[in-house]
């Protein structure tokens, strides 16, 4: 359901949202921080757009309130339970005000027209699906490297279980130690433990922005000098979720709700 509002208002909301999302994503990728100035600008702008929607389409106030309110509650709960970061939660709350419904001037390739499904929630769900898709990309990348190298990827990790190796293939990839040192969004996916007086490589499967990245990298540097990482080091890319939210916004506008599409395909709709 898409209440009738001027297409110019929807266009302004979409452009403002994309502009802020892209700028905030680039800032996060570069510095690993997102300044509150983005939300201090986007929040009032989104609030003004929401007020204009209410004024121009008073009959659709219940739809705006349900969609915007549900998204704000979901974003808050996901933040409280640690599923989303503070910046991601603020981005979703602002999106709930700016675009409580899909832009009226664009028709996605797939849309369950008979179902009211909050547009911001669709963006959120799509973002999680896209983040899962990154695991598939990493798996393909690792298998391609294995095929081209003609040798195993897990030399030195003979003690690790098949399950942990599979998780690494889905979440990490191998690169040079210098790349790990220079790219701040890369986190070590391995560590070194001393077993029977000998250094042994083992996987470090949990990598998050809350960890002290420099401490993790510094802990490996002495072993690098010993030639332990001559074949490369496993790293986990710490991409901020706002990057996936930005990509998801475009996907949702152009393609539609991927989760609902998968569901209806599964039931033969």
mmCIF file of C-alpha atoms in Angstrom:
data_model
loop_
_atom_site.group_PDB
_atom_site.id
_atom_site.type_symbol
_atom_site.label_atom_id
_atom_site.label_comp_id
_atom_site.label_asym_id
_atom_site.label_seq_id
_atom_site.Cartn_x
_atom_site.Cartn_y
_atom_site.Cartn_z
ATOM 1 C CA UNK A 1 0.000 0.000 0.000
ATOM 2 C CA UNK A 2 1.446 3.361 -1.025
ATOM 3 C CA UNK A 3 -0.414 6.505 0.105
ATOM 4 C CA UNK A 4 -0.584 9.269 -2.449
ATOM 5 C CA UNK A 5 1.947 11.996 -1.702
ATOM 6 C CA UNK A 6 3.768 14.259 -4.161
ATOM 7 C CA UNK A 7 6.512 12.367 -5.949
ATOM 8 C CA UNK A 8 8.806 15.330 -5.310
ATOM 9 C CA UNK A 9 8.566 14.672 -1.549
ATOM 10 C CA UNK A 10 9.414 10.996 -2.031
ATOM 11 C CA UNK A 11 12.321 11.941 -4.297
ATOM 12 C CA UNK A 12 13.649 14.419 -1.726
ATOM 13 C CA UNK A 13 13.343 11.811 1.035
ATOM 14 C CA UNK A 14 15.172 9.198 -1.037
ATOM 15 C CA UNK A 15 17.980 11.542 -2.093
ATOM 16 C CA UNK A 16 18.529 12.863 1.435
ATOM 17 C CA UNK A 17 18.542 9.326 2.820
ATOM 18 C CA UNK A 18 20.959 8.016 0.208
ATOM 19 C CA UNK A 19 23.242 11.012 0.645
ATOM 20 C CA UNK A 20 23.481 10.571 4.412
ATOM 21 C CA UNK A 21 23.796 6.773 4.233
ATOM 22 C CA UNK A 22 26.594 6.907 1.656
ATOM 23 C CA UNK A 23 28.502 9.644 3.505
ATOM 24 C CA UNK A 24 28.151 7.861 6.856
ATOM 25 C CA UNK A 25 29.205 4.525 5.331
ATOM 26 C CA UNK A 26 32.327 6.055 3.799
ATOM 27 C CA UNK A 27 33.186 7.686 7.108
ATOM 28 C CA UNK A 28 32.782 4.378 8.924
ATOM 29 C CA UNK A 29 34.917 2.520 6.394
ATOM 30 C CA UNK A 30 37.662 5.141 6.618
ATOM 31 C CA UNK A 31 37.757 5.910 10.346
ATOM 32 C CA UNK A 32 35.611 3.158 11.934
ATOM 33 C CA UNK A 33 33.519 5.931 13.468
ATOM 34 C CA UNK A 34 30.302 7.693 12.497
ATOM 35 C CA UNK A 35 29.853 11.200 13.832
ATOM 36 C CA UNK A 36 26.517 12.131 15.402
ATOM 37 C CA UNK A 37 26.457 15.124 13.038
ATOM 38 C CA UNK A 38 24.990 12.846 10.370
ATOM 39 C CA UNK A 39 21.956 12.087 12.527
ATOM 40 C CA UNK A 40 21.688 15.680 13.816
ATOM 41 C CA UNK A 41 21.205 16.698 10.186
ATOM 42 C CA UNK A 42 19.253 13.698 8.920
ATOM 43 C CA UNK A 43 16.958 13.395 11.961
ATOM 44 C CA UNK A 44 15.325 16.862 11.735
ATOM 45 C CA UNK A 45 15.150 16.584 7.935
ATOM 46 C CA UNK A 46 13.414 13.203 8.249
ATOM 47 C CA UNK A 47 11.062 14.619 10.886
ATOM 48 C CA UNK A 48 10.130 17.497 8.586
ATOM 49 C CA UNK A 49 9.456 15.110 5.716
ATOM 50 C CA UNK A 50 7.292 12.962 7.987
ATOM 51 C CA UNK A 51 5.287 16.031 9.076
ATOM 52 C CA UNK A 52 4.748 17.007 5.442
ATOM 53 C CA UNK A 53 3.500 13.490 4.672
ATOM 54 C CA UNK A 54 0.967 13.727 7.469
ATOM 55 C CA UNK A 55 -0.185 17.149 6.296
ATOM 56 C CA UNK A 56 -0.498 16.132 2.643
ATOM 57 C CA UNK A 57 -2.039 12.689 3.201
ATOM 58 C CA UNK A 58 -4.016 12.808 6.480
ATOM 59 C CA UNK A 59 -6.009 9.691 5.545
ATOM 60 C CA UNK A 60 -2.766 7.693 5.608
ATOM 61 C CA UNK A 61 -1.711 8.782 9.113
ATOM 62 C CA UNK A 62 -2.349 5.286 10.582
ATOM 63 C CA UNK A 63 -0.078 3.729 7.943
ATOM 64 C CA UNK A 64 2.682 6.256 8.604
ATOM 65 C CA UNK A 65 2.424 5.776 12.369
ATOM 66 C CA UNK A 66 2.370 1.980 12.236
ATOM 67 C CA UNK A 67 5.257 1.733 9.785
ATOM 68 C CA UNK A 68 7.402 4.394 11.425
ATOM 69 C CA UNK A 69 6.581 3.305 14.974
ATOM 70 C CA UNK A 70 7.193 -0.396 14.320
ATOM 71 C CA UNK A 71 10.558 0.361 12.694
ATOM 72 C CA UNK A 72 11.688 2.583 15.563
ATOM 73 C CA UNK A 73 10.745 -0.075 18.126
ATOM 74 C CA UNK A 74 12.526 -2.831 16.163
ATOM 75 C CA UNK A 75 15.651 -0.686 15.714
ATOM 76 C CA UNK A 76 15.726 0.123 19.429
ATOM 77 C CA UNK A 77 15.313 -3.528 20.451
ATOM 78 C CA UNK A 78 18.001 -4.718 18.019
ATOM 79 C CA UNK A 79 20.370 -2.142 19.501
ATOM 80 C CA UNK A 80 19.516 -3.154 23.074
ATOM 81 C CA UNK A 81 20.186 -6.814 22.291
ATOM 82 C CA UNK A 82 23.469 -6.005 20.539
ATOM 83 C CA UNK A 83 22.343 -7.072 17.059
ATOM 84 C CA UNK A 84 22.890 -3.580 15.656
ATOM 85 C CA UNK A 85 25.252 -0.776 16.536
ATOM 86 C CA UNK A 86 24.137 2.653 17.708
ATOM 87 C CA UNK A 87 24.716 4.299 14.336
ATOM 88 C CA UNK A 88 22.762 1.572 12.518
ATOM 89 C CA UNK A 89 19.881 1.970 14.955
ATOM 90 C CA UNK A 90 19.820 5.758 14.508
ATOM 91 C CA UNK A 91 19.925 5.330 10.740
ATOM 92 C CA UNK A 92 16.898 3.037 10.853
ATOM 93 C CA UNK A 93 14.958 5.397 13.134
ATOM 94 C CA UNK A 94 15.580 8.314 10.760
ATOM 95 C CA UNK A 95 14.655 6.139 7.776
ATOM 96 C CA UNK A 96 11.377 5.292 9.523
ATOM 97 C CA UNK A 97 10.487 8.992 9.466
ATOM 98 C CA UNK A 98 11.850 9.870 6.039
ATOM 99 C CA UNK A 99 10.472 6.857 4.163
ATOM 100 C CA UNK A 100 7.766 5.064 6.175
ATOM 101 C CA UNK A 101 6.419 3.876 2.820
ATOM 102 C CA UNK A 102 8.143 3.098 -0.454
ATOM 103 C CA UNK A 103 8.714 5.984 -2.885
ATOM 104 C CA UNK A 104 5.603 6.378 -5.008
ATOM 105 C CA UNK A 105 7.447 7.277 -8.207
ATOM 106 C CA UNK A 106 9.299 3.938 -8.385
ATOM 107 C CA UNK A 107 7.840 0.472 -8.863
ATOM 108 C CA UNK A 108 10.037 -2.421 -7.676
ATOM 109 C CA UNK A 109 10.459 -5.448 -9.905
ATOM 110 C CA UNK A 110 8.589 -7.548 -7.338
ATOM 111 C CA UNK A 111 5.973 -6.380 -4.876
ATOM 112 C CA UNK A 112 3.387 -8.211 -2.810
ATOM 113 C CA UNK A 113 0.820 -5.512 -3.468
ATOM 114 C CA UNK A 114 -1.863 -7.055 -1.271
ATOM 115 C CA UNK A 115 0.327 -7.109 1.817
ATOM 116 C CA UNK A 116 1.158 -4.079 3.926
ATOM 117 C CA UNK A 117 4.785 -4.548 4.844
ATOM 118 C CA UNK A 118 6.642 -1.533 6.275
ATOM 119 C CA UNK A 119 9.175 -0.305 3.757
ATOM 120 C CA UNK A 120 11.895 0.417 6.372
ATOM 121 C CA UNK A 121 11.524 -3.111 7.772
ATOM 122 C CA UNK A 122 11.972 -4.483 4.254
ATOM 123 C CA UNK A 123 15.184 -2.442 3.968
ATOM 124 C CA UNK A 124 16.383 -3.859 7.289
ATOM 125 C CA UNK A 125 15.583 -7.463 6.335
ATOM 126 C CA UNK A 126 17.246 -7.069 2.948
ATOM 127 C CA UNK A 127 20.360 -5.695 4.648
ATOM 128 C CA UNK A 128 20.699 -8.862 6.713
ATOM 129 C CA UNK A 129 20.218 -10.998 3.600
ATOM 130 C CA UNK A 130 22.915 -9.008 1.795
ATOM 131 C CA UNK A 131 25.283 -9.476 4.734
ATOM 132 C CA UNK A 132 24.662 -13.226 4.496
ATOM 133 C CA UNK A 133 25.408 -12.974 0.795
ATOM 134 C CA UNK A 134 28.859 -11.669 1.669
ATOM 135 C CA UNK A 135 29.558 -15.061 3.276
ATOM 136 C CA UNK A 136 28.804 -16.758 -0.044
ATOM 137 C CA UNK A 137 31.171 -14.339 -1.774
ATOM 138 C CA UNK A 138 33.955 -15.157 0.704
ATOM 139 C CA UNK A 139 33.385 -18.888 0.243
ATOM 140 C CA UNK A 140 33.647 -18.602 -3.551
ATOM 141 C CA UNK A 141 36.743 -16.433 -3.213
ATOM 142 C CA UNK A 142 38.439 -18.935 -0.907
ATOM 143 C CA UNK A 143 37.596 -21.930 -3.089
ATOM 144 C CA UNK A 144 38.864 -20.090 -6.175
ATOM 145 C CA UNK A 145 42.120 -19.297 -4.405
ATOM 146 C CA UNK A 146 42.439 -22.913 -3.324
ATOM 147 C CA UNK A 147 41.975 -24.065 -6.919
ATOM 148 C CA UNK A 148 44.480 -21.577 -8.345
ATOM 149 C CA UNK A 149 47.102 -22.134 -5.661
ATOM 150 C CA UNK A 150 47.017 -25.879 -6.020
ATOM 151 C CA UNK A 151 47.677 -26.364 -2.322
ATOM 152 C CA UNK A 152 45.718 -26.401 0.904
ATOM 153 C CA UNK A 153 44.510 -23.238 2.614
ATOM 154 C CA UNK A 154 44.899 -24.644 6.095
ATOM 155 C CA UNK A 155 48.562 -25.478 6.381
ATOM 156 C CA UNK A 156 49.496 -25.072 10.031
ATOM 157 C CA UNK A 157 45.897 -25.506 11.182
ATOM 158 C CA UNK A 158 45.842 -29.299 11.329
ATOM 159 C CA UNK A 159 44.545 -29.185 14.904
ATOM 160 C CA UNK A 160 41.417 -27.265 13.896
ATOM 161 C CA UNK A 161 38.097 -29.048 13.402
ATOM 162 C CA UNK A 162 36.275 -29.260 10.072
ATOM 163 C CA UNK A 163 33.482 -27.086 11.491
ATOM 164 C CA UNK A 164 35.845 -24.269 12.448
ATOM 165 C CA UNK A 165 37.530 -24.462 9.053
ATOM 166 C CA UNK A 166 34.119 -24.207 7.376
ATOM 167 C CA UNK A 167 33.254 -21.126 9.467
ATOM 168 C CA UNK A 168 36.520 -19.489 8.452
ATOM 169 C CA UNK A 169 35.783 -20.125 4.765
ATOM 170 C CA UNK A 170 32.477 -18.257 5.198
ATOM 171 C CA UNK A 171 33.726 -15.331 7.263
ATOM 172 C CA UNK A 172 37.387 -14.742 6.390
ATOM 173 C CA UNK A 173 40.017 -14.852 3.701
ATOM 174 C CA UNK A 174 43.796 -15.037 3.439
ATOM 175 C CA UNK A 175 45.913 -12.001 2.660
ATOM 176 C CA UNK A 176 49.399 -10.647 3.299
ATOM 177 C CA UNK A 177 50.414 -9.525 6.761
ATOM 178 C CA UNK A 178 51.184 -6.040 5.415
ATOM 179 C CA UNK A 179 47.580 -5.763 4.185
ATOM 180 C CA UNK A 180 46.351 -6.671 7.666
ATOM 181 C CA UNK A 181 48.526 -3.951 9.165
ATOM 182 C CA UNK A 182 47.520 -1.209 6.722
ATOM 183 C CA UNK A 183 43.763 -1.832 6.341
ATOM 184 C CA UNK A 184 41.987 -0.906 9.557
ATOM 185 C CA UNK A 185 38.805 -2.756 8.642
ATOM 186 C CA UNK A 186 40.631 -6.109 8.666
ATOM 187 C CA UNK A 187 40.745 -8.116 11.894
ATOM 188 C CA UNK A 188 43.008 -11.129 12.493
ATOM 189 C CA UNK A 189 41.040 -14.353 12.124
ATOM 190 C CA UNK A 190 43.843 -16.298 13.746
ATOM 191 C CA UNK A 191 46.048 -16.151 16.804
ATOM 192 C CA UNK A 192 49.095 -17.996 18.086
ATOM 193 C CA UNK A 193 49.125 -20.198 21.177
ATOM 194 C CA UNK A 194 52.104 -21.883 22.765
ATOM 195 C CA UNK A 195 51.574 -25.645 22.977
ATOM 196 C CA UNK A 196 54.353 -27.867 24.346
ATOM 197 C CA UNK A 197 56.718 -24.878 24.106
ATOM 198 C CA UNK A 198 55.956 -24.470 20.409
ATOM 199 C CA UNK A 199 53.905 -21.692 18.757
ATOM 200 C CA UNK A 200 50.770 -23.097 17.128
ATOM 201 C CA UNK A 201 48.401 -21.206 14.832
ATOM 202 C CA UNK A 202 44.714 -21.390 15.657
ATOM 203 C CA UNK A 203 41.614 -19.590 14.473
ATOM 204 C CA UNK A 204 40.174 -16.524 16.161
ATOM 205 C CA UNK A 205 36.579 -16.727 14.998
ATOM 206 C CA UNK A 206 35.053 -13.787 16.855
ATOM 207 C CA UNK A 207 36.100 -10.420 15.458
ATOM 208 C CA UNK A 208 34.196 -7.234 16.186
ATOM 209 C CA UNK A 209 34.772 -3.511 16.390
ATOM 210 C CA UNK A 210 34.577 -3.821 20.179
ATOM 211 C CA UNK A 211 37.868 -5.722 20.194
ATOM 212 C CA UNK A 212 41.212 -3.957 20.338
ATOM 213 C CA UNK A 213 42.357 -4.536 16.770
ATOM 214 C CA UNK A 214 45.840 -3.133 17.331
ATOM 215 C CA UNK A 215 46.382 -5.470 20.267
ATOM 216 C CA UNK A 216 45.378 -8.459 18.151
ATOM 217 C CA UNK A 217 47.696 -7.446 15.306
ATOM 218 C CA UNK A 218 50.600 -6.642 17.634
ATOM 219 C CA UNK A 219 50.239 -10.065 19.191
ATOM 220 C CA UNK A 220 51.057 -11.635 15.834
ATOM 221 C CA UNK A 221 53.915 -9.385 14.747
ATOM 222 C CA UNK A 222 56.666 -11.186 16.659
ATOM 223 C CA UNK A 223 55.667 -14.465 15.021
ATOM 224 C CA UNK A 224 55.684 -12.784 11.620
ATOM 225 C CA UNK A 225 59.391 -12.091 12.088
ATOM 226 C CA UNK A 226 59.832 -15.830 12.569
ATOM 227 C CA UNK A 227 58.300 -16.459 9.154
ATOM 228 C CA UNK A 228 55.097 -17.989 10.524
ATOM 229 C CA UNK A 229 52.864 -16.036 8.126
ATOM 230 C CA UNK A 230 54.903 -16.456 4.957
ATOM 231 C CA UNK A 231 51.848 -18.083 3.345
ATOM 232 C CA UNK A 232 49.562 -15.234 4.436
ATOM 233 C CA UNK A 233 47.311 -14.559 7.387
ATOM 234 C CA UNK A 234 43.581 -15.196 7.780
ATOM 235 C CA UNK A 235 41.587 -11.992 8.261
ATOM 236 C CA UNK A 236 37.940 -11.101 8.804
ATOM 237 C CA UNK A 237 36.656 -7.950 7.052
ATOM 238 C CA UNK A 238 34.856 -5.806 9.605
ATOM 239 C CA UNK A 239 32.384 -4.147 7.269
ATOM 240 C CA UNK A 240 29.912 -1.895 9.128
ATOM 241 C CA UNK A 241 26.276 -2.870 8.773
ATOM 242 C CA UNK A 242 25.456 0.614 7.508
ATOM 243 C CA UNK A 243 27.161 -0.367 4.248
ATOM 244 C CA UNK A 244 24.641 -3.185 3.862
ATOM 245 C CA UNK A 245 21.779 -0.844 4.835
ATOM 246 C CA UNK A 246 22.845 1.554 2.085
ATOM 247 C CA UNK A 247 23.014 -1.220 -0.512
ATOM 248 C CA UNK A 248 19.736 -2.620 0.795
ATOM 249 C CA UNK A 249 17.952 0.703 0.339
ATOM 250 C CA UNK A 250 18.780 0.623 -3.364
ATOM 251 C CA UNK A 251 17.910 -3.066 -3.687
ATOM 252 C CA UNK A 252 14.560 -2.601 -1.932
ATOM 253 C CA UNK A 253 13.601 0.364 -4.097
ATOM 254 C CA UNK A 254 14.583 -1.347 -7.348
ATOM 255 C CA UNK A 255 13.933 -5.056 -6.672
ATOM 256 C CA UNK A 256 11.630 -5.178 -3.661
ATOM 257 C CA UNK A 257 11.524 -7.217 -0.464
ATOM 258 C CA UNK A 258 13.859 -10.175 -1.017
ATOM 259 C CA UNK A 259 12.597 -12.132 1.987
ATOM 260 C CA UNK A 260 8.970 -11.940 0.884
ATOM 261 C CA UNK A 261 10.026 -12.790 -2.666
ATOM 262 C CA UNK A 262 11.814 -15.913 -1.434
ATOM 263 C CA UNK A 263 8.832 -16.859 0.701
ATOM 264 C CA UNK A 264 6.287 -16.547 -2.096
ATOM 265 C CA UNK A 265 8.583 -18.379 -4.489
ATOM 266 C CA UNK A 266 8.830 -21.207 -1.955
ATOM 267 C CA UNK A 267 5.033 -21.504 -1.646
ATOM 268 C CA UNK A 268 4.543 -21.248 -5.398
ATOM 269 C CA UNK A 269 2.960 -17.789 -5.480
#
